[in-house]
């Protein structure tokens, strides 16, 4: 029983240099009709993400999906197609993020690290805000701009504190001069 070849995927473009780690599997996929079905299934599982990006010009991204209401944002951390709308359909929810501080000054984050590792292992891309969040969580190295922004905030607060102390000393001098 042969399969109808009119419904098969178009052949991958021929390249002289392998462009990714999946190049041997891509070559096997091109010759799939000569392989037993069990091997074809295994290749399809391993090449799923690569083939989807290659044939559909899209890929999976781990990113924030906005929720909540006006002046009260809330984000779901989701795996979605890169061409989908920000708040549109997603494959799986991996966590949540509340950017507004609570009564104790904490921003709440919930992450499913096992599933994040799984999706990153499958070849999902991650958005820059999500990478920064994972850097703060200790999963990735800190993003350089995170460190730079923290240093800028530290300098700004030091300048503000110096300005306040200077203003306080000036008012004390004026009060002592007024008493004399």
Tab-separated table of C-alpha atoms in Angstrom:
chain	number	residue	atom	x	y	z
A	1	UNK	CA	0.000	0.000	0.000
A	2	UNK	CA	1.678	3.166	-1.149
A	3	UNK	CA	0.948	6.601	0.139
A	4	UNK	CA	-0.455	9.288	-2.096
A	5	UNK	CA	2.551	11.492	-2.856
A	6	UNK	CA	0.441	14.492	-3.851
A	7	UNK	CA	-0.123	15.322	-0.159
A	8	UNK	CA	3.509	15.185	0.920
A	9	UNK	CA	5.447	18.263	1.981
A	10	UNK	CA	7.447	20.097	-0.675
A	11	UNK	CA	11.136	19.207	-0.743
A	12	UNK	CA	13.436	21.327	1.366
A	13	UNK	CA	15.684	23.697	-0.603
A	14	UNK	CA	19.069	22.278	-1.467
A	15	UNK	CA	21.966	23.925	0.332
A	16	UNK	CA	25.644	23.224	-0.051
A	17	UNK	CA	26.455	23.839	3.639
A	18	UNK	CA	24.359	22.402	6.472
A	19	UNK	CA	22.675	25.385	8.095
A	20	UNK	CA	21.699	23.783	11.372
A	21	UNK	CA	22.281	20.835	13.653
A	22	UNK	CA	19.320	19.053	12.038
A	23	UNK	CA	20.949	18.831	8.603
A	24	UNK	CA	21.387	15.005	8.677
A	25	UNK	CA	17.741	14.590	9.688
A	26	UNK	CA	16.653	16.968	6.943
A	27	UNK	CA	18.493	14.810	4.421
A	28	UNK	CA	16.718	11.721	5.782
A	29	UNK	CA	13.406	13.575	5.514
A	30	UNK	CA	14.035	14.284	1.847
A	31	UNK	CA	14.441	10.537	1.276
A	32	UNK	CA	11.596	9.508	3.581
A	33	UNK	CA	9.801	7.281	1.104
A	34	UNK	CA	12.711	4.841	1.290
A	35	UNK	CA	12.508	4.508	5.079
A	36	UNK	CA	10.173	2.376	7.217
A	37	UNK	CA	7.270	4.291	8.745
A	38	UNK	CA	8.674	4.001	12.305
A	39	UNK	CA	11.799	5.903	11.246
A	40	UNK	CA	9.692	8.476	9.437
A	41	UNK	CA	7.700	9.116	12.627
A	42	UNK	CA	10.891	9.512	14.676
A	43	UNK	CA	12.337	11.959	12.151
A	44	UNK	CA	9.084	13.938	12.087
A	45	UNK	CA	9.139	14.240	15.892
A	46	UNK	CA	12.733	15.499	15.943
A	47	UNK	CA	12.264	17.784	12.963
A	48	UNK	CA	8.854	19.140	13.893
A	49	UNK	CA	10.012	22.596	14.916
A	50	UNK	CA	12.596	22.869	12.137
A	51	UNK	CA	10.173	21.777	9.425
A	52	UNK	CA	7.423	24.031	10.713
A	53	UNK	CA	9.728	27.057	10.581
A	54	UNK	CA	11.119	26.019	7.217
A	55	UNK	CA	7.827	25.351	5.452
A	56	UNK	CA	5.504	27.788	7.169
A	57	UNK	CA	7.995	30.631	7.727
A	58	UNK	CA	7.061	30.744	11.410
A	59	UNK	CA	8.413	29.448	14.684
A	60	UNK	CA	7.459	29.159	18.335
A	61	UNK	CA	8.229	31.988	20.735
A	62	UNK	CA	8.031	32.169	24.510
A	63	UNK	CA	6.628	35.616	25.276
A	64	UNK	CA	4.235	37.651	27.396
A	65	UNK	CA	0.507	37.763	26.620
A	66	UNK	CA	-1.190	40.802	28.144
A	67	UNK	CA	-4.199	40.301	30.374
A	68	UNK	CA	-5.863	42.269	33.152
A	69	UNK	CA	-7.742	45.525	32.746
A	70	UNK	CA	-7.012	49.235	32.386
A	71	UNK	CA	-4.208	50.416	34.685
A	72	UNK	CA	-3.841	46.877	36.053
A	73	UNK	CA	-1.723	44.815	33.647
A	74	UNK	CA	-1.155	41.108	34.118
A	75	UNK	CA	0.888	38.879	31.827
A	76	UNK	CA	0.665	35.203	30.992
A	77	UNK	CA	3.961	33.656	29.897
A	78	UNK	CA	3.032	31.560	26.875
A	79	UNK	CA	4.439	29.569	23.973
A	80	UNK	CA	2.883	30.831	20.741
A	81	UNK	CA	3.511	31.070	17.023
A	82	UNK	CA	5.502	34.191	16.204
A	83	UNK	CA	2.885	35.303	13.672
A	84	UNK	CA	-0.008	35.148	16.138
A	85	UNK	CA	-1.351	38.246	17.853
A	86	UNK	CA	0.211	39.143	21.210
A	87	UNK	CA	-2.910	38.157	23.139
A	88	UNK	CA	-4.084	35.559	20.624
A	89	UNK	CA	-4.137	31.790	20.610
A	90	UNK	CA	-1.189	30.095	22.264
A	91	UNK	CA	0.163	26.553	22.516
A	92	UNK	CA	0.792	26.375	26.257
A	93	UNK	CA	0.909	28.688	29.272
A	94	UNK	CA	4.224	28.442	31.134
A	95	UNK	CA	3.668	30.941	33.921
A	96	UNK	CA	2.394	34.354	34.923
A	97	UNK	CA	3.851	37.755	35.810
A	98	UNK	CA	2.285	40.590	37.791
A	99	UNK	CA	4.390	43.725	37.093
A	100	UNK	CA	2.736	45.918	39.721
A	101	UNK	CA	4.238	45.646	43.222
A	102	UNK	CA	2.003	44.266	45.961
A	103	UNK	CA	1.731	45.622	49.538
A	104	UNK	CA	5.215	44.309	50.345
A	105	UNK	CA	6.830	45.863	47.243
A	106	UNK	CA	7.156	42.499	45.437
A	107	UNK	CA	6.413	41.738	41.819
A	108	UNK	CA	4.917	38.241	41.621
A	109	UNK	CA	6.213	35.739	39.037
A	110	UNK	CA	5.199	32.109	38.599
A	111	UNK	CA	7.269	29.940	36.236
A	112	UNK	CA	7.065	26.300	35.225
A	113	UNK	CA	10.815	25.783	34.777
A	114	UNK	CA	10.509	22.187	33.540
A	115	UNK	CA	8.224	23.180	30.671
A	116	UNK	CA	10.392	26.217	29.863
A	117	UNK	CA	13.413	23.907	29.580
A	118	UNK	CA	11.364	21.569	27.389
A	119	UNK	CA	10.264	24.306	24.967
A	120	UNK	CA	13.716	25.873	24.783
A	121	UNK	CA	15.076	22.383	24.066
A	122	UNK	CA	12.521	22.027	21.276
A	123	UNK	CA	13.935	25.139	19.641
A	124	UNK	CA	11.447	27.767	20.796
A	125	UNK	CA	12.778	31.307	20.711
A	126	UNK	CA	12.393	33.587	23.704
A	127	UNK	CA	11.475	37.253	23.612
A	128	UNK	CA	13.821	39.842	25.107
A	129	UNK	CA	11.518	40.767	28.049
A	130	UNK	CA	11.193	37.076	28.879
A	131	UNK	CA	14.983	36.629	28.686
A	132	UNK	CA	15.428	39.546	31.093
A	133	UNK	CA	12.912	37.987	33.490
A	134	UNK	CA	14.706	34.630	33.354
A	135	UNK	CA	17.986	36.451	33.978
A	136	UNK	CA	16.558	38.013	37.129
A	137	UNK	CA	15.260	34.578	38.164
A	138	UNK	CA	18.741	33.092	37.763
A	139	UNK	CA	17.884	30.837	34.820
A	140	UNK	CA	19.838	32.866	32.240
A	141	UNK	CA	22.792	35.211	32.797
A	142	UNK	CA	21.713	38.766	33.553
A	143	UNK	CA	21.111	40.900	30.487
A	144	UNK	CA	23.745	43.692	30.266
A	145	UNK	CA	21.077	46.415	30.106
A	146	UNK	CA	19.577	45.140	33.360
A	147	UNK	CA	22.898	45.754	35.108
A	148	UNK	CA	23.354	49.123	33.399
A	149	UNK	CA	19.856	50.282	34.366
A	150	UNK	CA	20.424	49.190	37.977
A	151	UNK	CA	23.663	51.199	38.121
A	152	UNK	CA	21.900	54.249	36.653
A	153	UNK	CA	19.106	53.998	39.217
A	154	UNK	CA	21.680	53.676	42.020
A	155	UNK	CA	23.495	56.838	40.844
A	156	UNK	CA	20.217	58.749	40.453
A	157	UNK	CA	19.087	57.812	43.973
A	158	UNK	CA	22.486	58.819	45.375
A	159	UNK	CA	22.197	62.229	43.649
A	160	UNK	CA	18.655	62.687	44.980
A	161	UNK	CA	19.774	61.771	48.505
A	162	UNK	CA	22.713	64.193	48.250
A	163	UNK	CA	20.368	66.945	47.055
A	164	UNK	CA	17.995	66.316	49.977
A	165	UNK	CA	20.807	66.396	52.549
A	166	UNK	CA	22.224	69.558	50.964
A	167	UNK	CA	18.814	71.234	51.075
A	168	UNK	CA	18.404	70.191	54.720
A	169	UNK	CA	21.820	71.632	55.665
A	170	UNK	CA	20.997	74.923	53.885
A	171	UNK	CA	17.712	75.250	55.790
A	172	UNK	CA	19.498	74.516	59.088
A	173	UNK	CA	22.060	77.237	58.330
A	174	UNK	CA	19.267	79.708	57.493
A	175	UNK	CA	17.424	78.872	60.715
A	176	UNK	CA	20.582	79.296	62.822
A	177	UNK	CA	21.305	82.624	61.072
A	178	UNK	CA	17.730	83.782	61.747
A	179	UNK	CA	18.064	82.996	65.479
A	180	UNK	CA	21.191	85.142	65.809
